[in-house]
Coordinates of C-alpha atoms and ligand atoms in Angstrom, one line a residue:
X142 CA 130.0 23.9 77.9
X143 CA 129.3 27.7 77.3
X144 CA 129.3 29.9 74.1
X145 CA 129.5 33.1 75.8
X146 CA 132.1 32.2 79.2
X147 CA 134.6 34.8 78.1
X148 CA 133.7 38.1 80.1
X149 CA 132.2 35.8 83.0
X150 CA 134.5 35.5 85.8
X151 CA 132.5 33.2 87.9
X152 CA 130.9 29.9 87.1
X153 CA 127.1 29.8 86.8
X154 CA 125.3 29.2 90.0
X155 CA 123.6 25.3 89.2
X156 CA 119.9 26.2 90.1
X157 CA 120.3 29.3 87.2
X158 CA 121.7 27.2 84.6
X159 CA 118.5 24.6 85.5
X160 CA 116.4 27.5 85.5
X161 CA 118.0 28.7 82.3
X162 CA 118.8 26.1 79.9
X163 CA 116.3 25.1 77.5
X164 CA 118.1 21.8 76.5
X165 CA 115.6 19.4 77.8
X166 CA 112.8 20.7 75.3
X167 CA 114.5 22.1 72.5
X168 CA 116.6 18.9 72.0
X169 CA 113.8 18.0 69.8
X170 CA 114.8 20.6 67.4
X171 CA 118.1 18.8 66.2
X172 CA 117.4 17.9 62.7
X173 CA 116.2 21.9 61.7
X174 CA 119.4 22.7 63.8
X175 CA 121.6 21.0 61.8
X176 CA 119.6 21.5 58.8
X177 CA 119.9 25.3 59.4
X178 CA 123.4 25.2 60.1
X179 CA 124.3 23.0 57.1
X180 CA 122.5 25.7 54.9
X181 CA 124.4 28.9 56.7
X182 CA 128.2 26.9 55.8
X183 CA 126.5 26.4 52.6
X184 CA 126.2 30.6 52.0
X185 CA 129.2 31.2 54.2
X186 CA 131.3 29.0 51.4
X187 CA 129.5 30.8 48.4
X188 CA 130.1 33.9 49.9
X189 CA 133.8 33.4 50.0
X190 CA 133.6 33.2 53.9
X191 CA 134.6 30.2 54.3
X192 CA 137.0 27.8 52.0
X193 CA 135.4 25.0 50.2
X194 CA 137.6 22.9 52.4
X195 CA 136.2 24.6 55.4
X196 CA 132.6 24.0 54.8
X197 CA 132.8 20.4 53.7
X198 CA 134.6 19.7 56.9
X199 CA 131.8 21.4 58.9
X200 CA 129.0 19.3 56.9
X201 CA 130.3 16.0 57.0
X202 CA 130.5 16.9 60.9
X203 CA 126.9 18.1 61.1
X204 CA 126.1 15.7 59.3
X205 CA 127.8 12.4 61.5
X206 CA 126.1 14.4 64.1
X207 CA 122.2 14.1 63.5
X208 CA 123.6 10.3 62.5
X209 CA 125.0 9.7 65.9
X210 CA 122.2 11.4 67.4
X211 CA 119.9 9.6 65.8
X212 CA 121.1 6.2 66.3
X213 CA 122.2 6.8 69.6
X214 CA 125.5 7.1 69.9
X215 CA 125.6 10.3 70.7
X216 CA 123.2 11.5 73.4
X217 CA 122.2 15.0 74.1
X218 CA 123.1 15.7 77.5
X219 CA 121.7 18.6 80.3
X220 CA 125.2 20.2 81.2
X221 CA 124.5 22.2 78.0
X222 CA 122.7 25.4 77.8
X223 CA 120.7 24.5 74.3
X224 CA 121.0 22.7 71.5
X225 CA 122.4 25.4 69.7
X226 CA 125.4 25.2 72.5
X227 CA 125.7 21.4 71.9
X228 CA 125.8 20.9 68.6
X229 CA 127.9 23.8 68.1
X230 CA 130.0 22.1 70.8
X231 CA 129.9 19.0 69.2
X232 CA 131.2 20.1 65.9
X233 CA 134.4 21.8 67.6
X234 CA 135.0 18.3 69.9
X235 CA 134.7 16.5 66.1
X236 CA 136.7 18.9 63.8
X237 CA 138.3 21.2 65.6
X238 CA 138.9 25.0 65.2
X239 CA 137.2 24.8 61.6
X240 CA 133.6 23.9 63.6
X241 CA 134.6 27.5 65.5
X242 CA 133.6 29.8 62.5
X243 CA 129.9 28.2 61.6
X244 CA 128.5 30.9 64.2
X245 CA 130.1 33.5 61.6
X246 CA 127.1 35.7 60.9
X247 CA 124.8 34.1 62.8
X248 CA 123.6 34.6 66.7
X249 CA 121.3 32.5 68.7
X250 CA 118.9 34.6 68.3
X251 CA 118.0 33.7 64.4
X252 CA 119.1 30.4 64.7
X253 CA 116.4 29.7 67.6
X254 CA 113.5 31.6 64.9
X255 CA 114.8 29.3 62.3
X256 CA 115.1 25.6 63.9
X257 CA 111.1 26.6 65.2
X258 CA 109.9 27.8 61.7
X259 CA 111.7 24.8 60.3
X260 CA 109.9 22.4 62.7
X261 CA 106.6 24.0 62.3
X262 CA 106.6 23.9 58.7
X263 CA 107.1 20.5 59.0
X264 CA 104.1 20.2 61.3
X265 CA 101.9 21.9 59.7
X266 CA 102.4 19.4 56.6
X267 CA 102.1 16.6 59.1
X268 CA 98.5 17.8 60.6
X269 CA 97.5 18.6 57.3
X270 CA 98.0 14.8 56.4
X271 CA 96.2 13.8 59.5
X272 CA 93.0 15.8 58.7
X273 CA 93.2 14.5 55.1
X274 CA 92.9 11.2 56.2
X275 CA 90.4 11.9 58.7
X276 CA 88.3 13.9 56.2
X277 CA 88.7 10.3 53.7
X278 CA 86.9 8.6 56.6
X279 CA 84.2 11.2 57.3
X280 CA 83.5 11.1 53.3
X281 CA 83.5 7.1 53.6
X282 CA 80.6 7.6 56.2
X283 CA 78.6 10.2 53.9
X284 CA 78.8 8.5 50.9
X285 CA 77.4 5.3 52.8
X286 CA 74.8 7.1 54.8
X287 CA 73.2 9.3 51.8
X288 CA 69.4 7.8 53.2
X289 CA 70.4 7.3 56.5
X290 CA 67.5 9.7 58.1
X291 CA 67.9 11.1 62.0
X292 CA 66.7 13.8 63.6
X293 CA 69.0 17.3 62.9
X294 CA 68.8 19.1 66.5
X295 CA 68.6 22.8 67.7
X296 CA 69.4 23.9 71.2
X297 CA 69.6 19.9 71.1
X298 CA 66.1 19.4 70.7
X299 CA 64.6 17.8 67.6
X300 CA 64.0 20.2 64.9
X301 CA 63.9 18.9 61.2
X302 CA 64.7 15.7 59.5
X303 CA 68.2 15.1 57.9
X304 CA 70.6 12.1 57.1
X305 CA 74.0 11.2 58.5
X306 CA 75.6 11.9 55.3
X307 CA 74.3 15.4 56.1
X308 CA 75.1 16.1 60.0
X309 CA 79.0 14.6 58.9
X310 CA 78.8 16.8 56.3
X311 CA 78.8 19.6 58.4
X312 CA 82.5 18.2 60.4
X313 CA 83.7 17.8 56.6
X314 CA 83.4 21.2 55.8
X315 CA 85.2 22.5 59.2
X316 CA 88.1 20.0 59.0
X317 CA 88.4 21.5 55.7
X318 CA 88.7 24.8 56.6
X319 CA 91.3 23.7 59.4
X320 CA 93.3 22.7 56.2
X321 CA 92.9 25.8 54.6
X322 CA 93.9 27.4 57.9
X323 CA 97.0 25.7 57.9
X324 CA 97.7 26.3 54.3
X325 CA 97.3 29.8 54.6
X326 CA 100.0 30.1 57.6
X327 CA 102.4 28.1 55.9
X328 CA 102.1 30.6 53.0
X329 CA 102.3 33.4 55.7
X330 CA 105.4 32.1 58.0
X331 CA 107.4 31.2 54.6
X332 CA 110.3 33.5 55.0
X333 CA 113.3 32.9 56.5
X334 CA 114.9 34.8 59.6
X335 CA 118.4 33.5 59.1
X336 CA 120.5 36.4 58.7
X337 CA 118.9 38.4 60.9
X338 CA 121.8 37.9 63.3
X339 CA 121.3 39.2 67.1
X340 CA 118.6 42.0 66.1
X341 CA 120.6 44.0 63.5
X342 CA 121.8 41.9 60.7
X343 CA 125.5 41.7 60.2
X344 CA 128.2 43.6 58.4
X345 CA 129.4 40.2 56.9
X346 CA 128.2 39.9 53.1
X347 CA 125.7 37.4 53.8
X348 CA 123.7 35.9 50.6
X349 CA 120.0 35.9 53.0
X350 CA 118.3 34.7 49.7
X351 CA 120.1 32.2 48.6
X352 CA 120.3 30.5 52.2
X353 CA 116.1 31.1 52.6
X354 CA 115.4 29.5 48.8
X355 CA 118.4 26.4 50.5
X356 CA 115.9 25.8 53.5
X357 CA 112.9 25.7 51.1
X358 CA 111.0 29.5 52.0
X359 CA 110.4 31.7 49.2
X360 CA 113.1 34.2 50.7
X361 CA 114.2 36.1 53.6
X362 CA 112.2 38.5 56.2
X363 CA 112.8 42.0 55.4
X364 CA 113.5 43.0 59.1
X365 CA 115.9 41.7 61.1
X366 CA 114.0 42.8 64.3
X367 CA 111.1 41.1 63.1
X368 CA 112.9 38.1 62.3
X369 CA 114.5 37.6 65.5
X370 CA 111.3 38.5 67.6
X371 CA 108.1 37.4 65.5
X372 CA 106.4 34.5 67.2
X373 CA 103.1 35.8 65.7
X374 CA 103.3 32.7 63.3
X375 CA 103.3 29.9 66.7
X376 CA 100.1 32.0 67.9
X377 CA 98.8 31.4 64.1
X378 CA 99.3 28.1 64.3
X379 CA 98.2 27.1 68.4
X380 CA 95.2 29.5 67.1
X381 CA 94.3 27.0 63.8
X382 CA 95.1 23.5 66.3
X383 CA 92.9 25.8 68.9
X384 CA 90.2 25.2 66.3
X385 CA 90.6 21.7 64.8
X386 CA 90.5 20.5 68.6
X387 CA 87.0 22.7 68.9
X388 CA 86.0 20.7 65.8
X389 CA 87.1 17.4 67.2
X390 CA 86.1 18.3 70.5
X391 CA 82.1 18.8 69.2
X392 CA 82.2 15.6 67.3
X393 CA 83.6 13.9 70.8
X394 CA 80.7 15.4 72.3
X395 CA 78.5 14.4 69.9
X396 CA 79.6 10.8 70.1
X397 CA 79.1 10.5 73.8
X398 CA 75.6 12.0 73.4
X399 CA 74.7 9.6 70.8
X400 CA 76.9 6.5 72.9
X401 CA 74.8 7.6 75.6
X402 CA 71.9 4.8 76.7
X403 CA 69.4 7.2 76.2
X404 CA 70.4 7.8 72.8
X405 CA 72.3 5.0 71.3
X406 CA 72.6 6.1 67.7
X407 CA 76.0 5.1 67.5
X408 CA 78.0 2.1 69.8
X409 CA 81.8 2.2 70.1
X410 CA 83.9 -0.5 69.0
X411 CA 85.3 -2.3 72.0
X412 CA 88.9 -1.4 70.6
X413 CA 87.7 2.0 71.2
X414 CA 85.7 2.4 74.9
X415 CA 86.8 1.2 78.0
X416 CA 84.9 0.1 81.0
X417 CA 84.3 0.7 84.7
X418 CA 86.1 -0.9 87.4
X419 CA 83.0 -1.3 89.7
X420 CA 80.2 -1.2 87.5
X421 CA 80.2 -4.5 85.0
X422 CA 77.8 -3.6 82.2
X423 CA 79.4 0.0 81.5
X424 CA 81.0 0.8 78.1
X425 CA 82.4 4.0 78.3
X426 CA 83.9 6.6 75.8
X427 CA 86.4 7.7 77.4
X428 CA 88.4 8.7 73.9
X429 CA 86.3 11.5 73.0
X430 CA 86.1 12.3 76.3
X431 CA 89.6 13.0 76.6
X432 CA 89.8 14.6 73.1
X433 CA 87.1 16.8 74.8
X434 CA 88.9 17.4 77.8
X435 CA 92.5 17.6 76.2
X436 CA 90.7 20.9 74.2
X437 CA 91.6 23.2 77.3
X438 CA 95.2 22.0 77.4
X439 CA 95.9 23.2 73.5
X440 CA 93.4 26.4 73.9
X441 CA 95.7 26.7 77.5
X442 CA 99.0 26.9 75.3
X443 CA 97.7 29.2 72.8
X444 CA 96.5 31.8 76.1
X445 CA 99.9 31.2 77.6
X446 CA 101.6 32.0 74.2
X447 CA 99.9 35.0 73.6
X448 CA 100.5 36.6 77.0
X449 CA 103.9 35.8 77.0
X450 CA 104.3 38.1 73.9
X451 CA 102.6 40.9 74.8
X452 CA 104.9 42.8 76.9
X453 CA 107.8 41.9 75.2
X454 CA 109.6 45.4 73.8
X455 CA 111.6 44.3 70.7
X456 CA 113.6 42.7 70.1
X457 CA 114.5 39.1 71.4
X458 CA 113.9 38.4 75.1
X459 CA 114.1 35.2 77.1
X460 CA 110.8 34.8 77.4
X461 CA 110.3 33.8 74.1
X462 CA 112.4 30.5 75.3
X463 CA 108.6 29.6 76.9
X464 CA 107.1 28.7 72.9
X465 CA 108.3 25.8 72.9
X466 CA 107.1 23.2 75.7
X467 CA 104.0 24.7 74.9
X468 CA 104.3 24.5 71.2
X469 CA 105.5 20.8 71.0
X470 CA 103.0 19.8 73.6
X471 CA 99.7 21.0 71.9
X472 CA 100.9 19.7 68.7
X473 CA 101.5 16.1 69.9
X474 CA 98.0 16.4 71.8
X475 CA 96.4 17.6 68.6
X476 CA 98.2 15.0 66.1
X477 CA 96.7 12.3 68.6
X478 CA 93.2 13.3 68.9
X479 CA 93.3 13.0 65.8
X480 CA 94.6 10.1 64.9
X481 CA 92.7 8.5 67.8
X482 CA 89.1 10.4 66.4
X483 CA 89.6 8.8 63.5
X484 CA 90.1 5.3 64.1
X485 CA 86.9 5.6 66.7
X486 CA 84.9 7.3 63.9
X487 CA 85.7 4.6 61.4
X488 CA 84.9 1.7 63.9
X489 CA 82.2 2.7 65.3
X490 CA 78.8 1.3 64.1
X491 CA 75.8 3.5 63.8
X492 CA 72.3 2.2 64.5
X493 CA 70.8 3.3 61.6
X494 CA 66.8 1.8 63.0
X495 CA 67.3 3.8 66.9
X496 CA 68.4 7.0 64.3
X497 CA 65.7 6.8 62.0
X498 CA 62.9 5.6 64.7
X499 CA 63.9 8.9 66.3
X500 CA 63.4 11.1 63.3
X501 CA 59.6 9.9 63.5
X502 CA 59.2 11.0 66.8
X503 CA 59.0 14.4 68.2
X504 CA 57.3 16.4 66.0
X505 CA 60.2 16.6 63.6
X506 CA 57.9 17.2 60.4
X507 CA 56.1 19.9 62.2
X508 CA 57.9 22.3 59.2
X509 CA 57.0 21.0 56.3
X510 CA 53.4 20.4 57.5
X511 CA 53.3 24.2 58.0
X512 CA 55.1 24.6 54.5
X513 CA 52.2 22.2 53.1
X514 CA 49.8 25.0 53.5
X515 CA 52.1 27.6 52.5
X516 CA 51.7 25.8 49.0
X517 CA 47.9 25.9 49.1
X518 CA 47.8 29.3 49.6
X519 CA 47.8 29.4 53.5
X520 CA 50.0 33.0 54.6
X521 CA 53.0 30.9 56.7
X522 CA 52.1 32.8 60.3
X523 CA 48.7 31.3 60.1
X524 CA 50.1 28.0 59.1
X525 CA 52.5 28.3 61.9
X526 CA 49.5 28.7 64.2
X527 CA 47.4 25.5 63.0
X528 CA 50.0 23.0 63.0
X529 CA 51.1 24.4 66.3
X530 CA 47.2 23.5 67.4
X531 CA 47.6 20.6 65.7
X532 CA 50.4 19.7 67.7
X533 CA 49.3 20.2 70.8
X534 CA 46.2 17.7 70.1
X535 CA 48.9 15.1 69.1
X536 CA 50.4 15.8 72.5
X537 CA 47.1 15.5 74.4
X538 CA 46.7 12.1 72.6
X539 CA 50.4 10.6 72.4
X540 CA 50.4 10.6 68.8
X541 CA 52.6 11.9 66.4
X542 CA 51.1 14.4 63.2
X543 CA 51.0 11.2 60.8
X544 CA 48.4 9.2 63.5
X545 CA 45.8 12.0 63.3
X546 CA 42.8 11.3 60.8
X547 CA 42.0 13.4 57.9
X548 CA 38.9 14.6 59.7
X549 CA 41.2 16.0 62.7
X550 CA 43.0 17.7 60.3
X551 CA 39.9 19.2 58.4
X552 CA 38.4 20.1 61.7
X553 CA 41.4 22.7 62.5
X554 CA 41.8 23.9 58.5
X555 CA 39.8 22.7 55.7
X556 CA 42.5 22.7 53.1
X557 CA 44.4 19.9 54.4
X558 CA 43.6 17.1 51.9
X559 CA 45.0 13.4 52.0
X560 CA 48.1 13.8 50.2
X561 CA 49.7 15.4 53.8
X562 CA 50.5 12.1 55.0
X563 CA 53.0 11.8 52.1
X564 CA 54.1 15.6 52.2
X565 CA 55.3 14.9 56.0
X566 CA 56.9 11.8 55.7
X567 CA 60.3 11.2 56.7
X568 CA 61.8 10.9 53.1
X569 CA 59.9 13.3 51.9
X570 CA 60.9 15.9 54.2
X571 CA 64.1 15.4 53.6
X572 CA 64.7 14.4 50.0
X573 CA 62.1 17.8 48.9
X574 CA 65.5 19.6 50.7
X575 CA 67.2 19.7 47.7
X576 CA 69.0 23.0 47.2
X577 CA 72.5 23.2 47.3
X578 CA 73.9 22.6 50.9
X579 CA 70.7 21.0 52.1
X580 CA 70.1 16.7 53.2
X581 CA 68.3 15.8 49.8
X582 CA 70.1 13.2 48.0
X583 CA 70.6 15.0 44.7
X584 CA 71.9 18.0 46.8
X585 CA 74.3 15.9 49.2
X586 CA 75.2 13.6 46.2
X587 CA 76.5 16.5 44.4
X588 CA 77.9 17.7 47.5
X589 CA 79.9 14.1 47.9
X590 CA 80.8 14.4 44.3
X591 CA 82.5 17.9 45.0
X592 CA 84.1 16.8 48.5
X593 CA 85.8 13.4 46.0
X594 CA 87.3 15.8 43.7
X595 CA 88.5 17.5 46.8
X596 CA 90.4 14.9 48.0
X597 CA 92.1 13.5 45.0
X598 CA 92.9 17.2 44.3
X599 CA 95.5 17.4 46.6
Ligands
LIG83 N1 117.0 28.8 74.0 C1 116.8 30.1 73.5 C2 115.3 30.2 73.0 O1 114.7 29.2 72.9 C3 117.7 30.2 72.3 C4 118.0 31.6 72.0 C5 118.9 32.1 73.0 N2 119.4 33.5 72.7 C6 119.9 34.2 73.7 N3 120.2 35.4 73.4 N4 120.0 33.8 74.9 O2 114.8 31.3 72.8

């Protein structure tokens, strides 16, 4: 079952080879396994290191490996060490003394850097489709929602007027720089360590190009310390899904805050809540709260990642073995939040009247009323000042700054004249926002018109 038995005289004890085999996790690298090794034969034969004979034999045995193994005829068992061990061991069960020279070149050590950059390449393209999609249904919602008016919040009290094409907006442009994120480790990590051998390279003439441009990178690392021991481009990518689930995590919050009975801007789609096993009438949103709560696991892996690698002196050490549970587990969590967001955000309905209604209330247009005397020539401090007063009465009364008469307003500042009660109206408010960036709906329909080229563009 072991690669290395031959200067061991004694069997290992059972609880270290449970302690010390990484099979049950890293069985899920098979495919870049065999994919890696496929490409090494590949050089080996170019290279005049193995025959042509020699490395046909070892892919059609790869190869009726991953078959096997993927239809289930062959299953990957615990008494090996990794799947490095049992695919290797595999080969020589299949084909005999030919499967003993793939490992010509080649340790453990790069083979392990490879099948991880393999799969997270691979990932990477995978939750960059996932956020594409999600972004489609965030731009569905904005195009639809251009005069949709609610109340934009700071230190989640009302502060100024916008529209739900706006506030989704705002989760466009993050889940678009998650994409760039990702785009710009992929360009990063695109090197391949194969070659690199144990830690030193090898004195076998190995073509490292030609195998890196096999496997799709744009060439070879140019250190083969680095390549054996460089993790830094896991920590890149647990850092960017450390991020996307921040940005998924907000909207989560968000949507409880707005499912909330207090609120009700939004309600879940049955599909998409669950209830309470005591209390009858409840409707709960337990999705984004567990998209909110499942946050801390993937920030938790990145944290664990990092201080794993701190200590390590170079070049490879076991500890690096601990990337992977970590690895594969925030990725699954983060490929179903998002997944999950998105079907909740598409389904859900938003009650555009409770949004709207809300936008009237709480002083919301207390701004623009300010900015109102700005324009006739009022300094903005004072302005501050009288609407503030102005306010206040409004309190005093329960009214909001559109219920007080003319005369009220004269009374505090005689150059308020009647056309306020159209400056400070809802649409006016917002549609006057029309600069680049800002809720009017020339500015956000430019805005969507930009964010559609976006996603046909790629
Ligand atoms: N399972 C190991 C890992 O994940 C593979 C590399 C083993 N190399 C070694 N020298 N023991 O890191």
């Amino acid at each position: 079952m072991k690669l290395w038995g031959g200067r061991f005289t004694k069997e290992t004890d059972q609880l270290v080879h449970n302690f010390n085999a990484s099979i049950s996790f890293d069985k899920k690298l098979f495919r870049q396994d065999i994919e890696g090794s496929i490409a090494h034969a590949d050089m080996l034969e170019k290279q005049k290191i193995l025959t042509k004979a020699e490395r046909d034999l070892i892919i059609k045995g790869l190869s009726d490996i991953k078959e096997d193994i993927i239809n289930g005829t062959l299953e990957i068992t615990p008494e090996y060490e990794d799947i490095h061990s049992f695919i290797e061991s595999q080969l020589i069960k299949r084909i005999g003394e030919t499967g003993k020279k793939l490992h010509t070149g080649r340790s453990r050590n790069d083979q392990v850097a490879l099948d991880m950059k393999l799969y997270i390449k691979n990932e990477i393209k995978e939750t960059d489709a996932l956020i594409k999609n999600f972004l489609a249904t965030i731009h569905e919602i904005m195009k639809n929602n251009i005069q949709t008016y609610m109340p934009g919040f700071t230190h989640l009290q009302k502060a100024q007027p916008i529209t739900l094409a706006h506030h989704m907006g705002a989760y466009f442009e993050m889940f678009k720089r998650d994409r760039s994120r990702l785009s710009d480790i992929f360009k990063r990590m695109n090197l391949s360590p194969l070659g690199s051998g144990a830690l030193a390279g090898t004195t076998y003439p190995l073509d490292r190009e030609y195998s890196a441009v096999l496997l799709g990178f744009d060439g070879p690392t140019l250190n083969s310390i680095d390549g054996v021991s460089d993790r830094d481009y896991l920590i890149e990518f647990l850092s960017a899904l450390s991020i996307i689930m921040m940005h998924l995590s907000r909207l989560s919050e968000e949507i409880i805050i707005w499912n909330s009975n207090e609120y009700r801007f939004i309600e879940l789609d049955d599909a998409y809540s669950t209830g309470s096993s005591i209390m009858p009438q409840k409707k709960n949103p337990d999705i984004a709260e567990l998209v909110r709560g499942k946050t801390g696991r993937v920030y938790g892996a990145l944290i664990s990642l990092l201080t794993t690698m701190k200590g390590l002196p170079l070049a490879y050490n076991k500890d690096m073995q601990e990337d992977k549970e970590l690895t594969f587990d925030a990725i699954d969590t983060v490929k179903g939040c998002l997944a999950l967001t998105d079907k909740m955000l598409s389904s859900m309905k938003f009650n555009k009247d409770i949004m709207e209604n809300s936008a009237t209330k709480g002083f919301i247009n207390a701004t623009d009323a300010a900015d109102y005397l700005v324009n006739k020539g009022v300094p903005f401090r004072d302005a501050h000042g009288i609407i503030g007063q102005l306010v206040l009465t409004c309190i005093k009364k329960g009214i909001s700054l559109d219920e007080l008469s003319l005369e009220e307003y004269k009374a505090v500042c005689p150059v308020f004249e009647d056309d306020i009660y159209e400056t400070i109206s809802l649409t006016a408010c917002v549609n006057k926002r029309n600069i680049i960036g800002a809720p009017g709906k020339e500015a956000m329909e430019k805005v969507i018109e930009l964010n559609e080229e976006y996603l046909n563009s790629d």
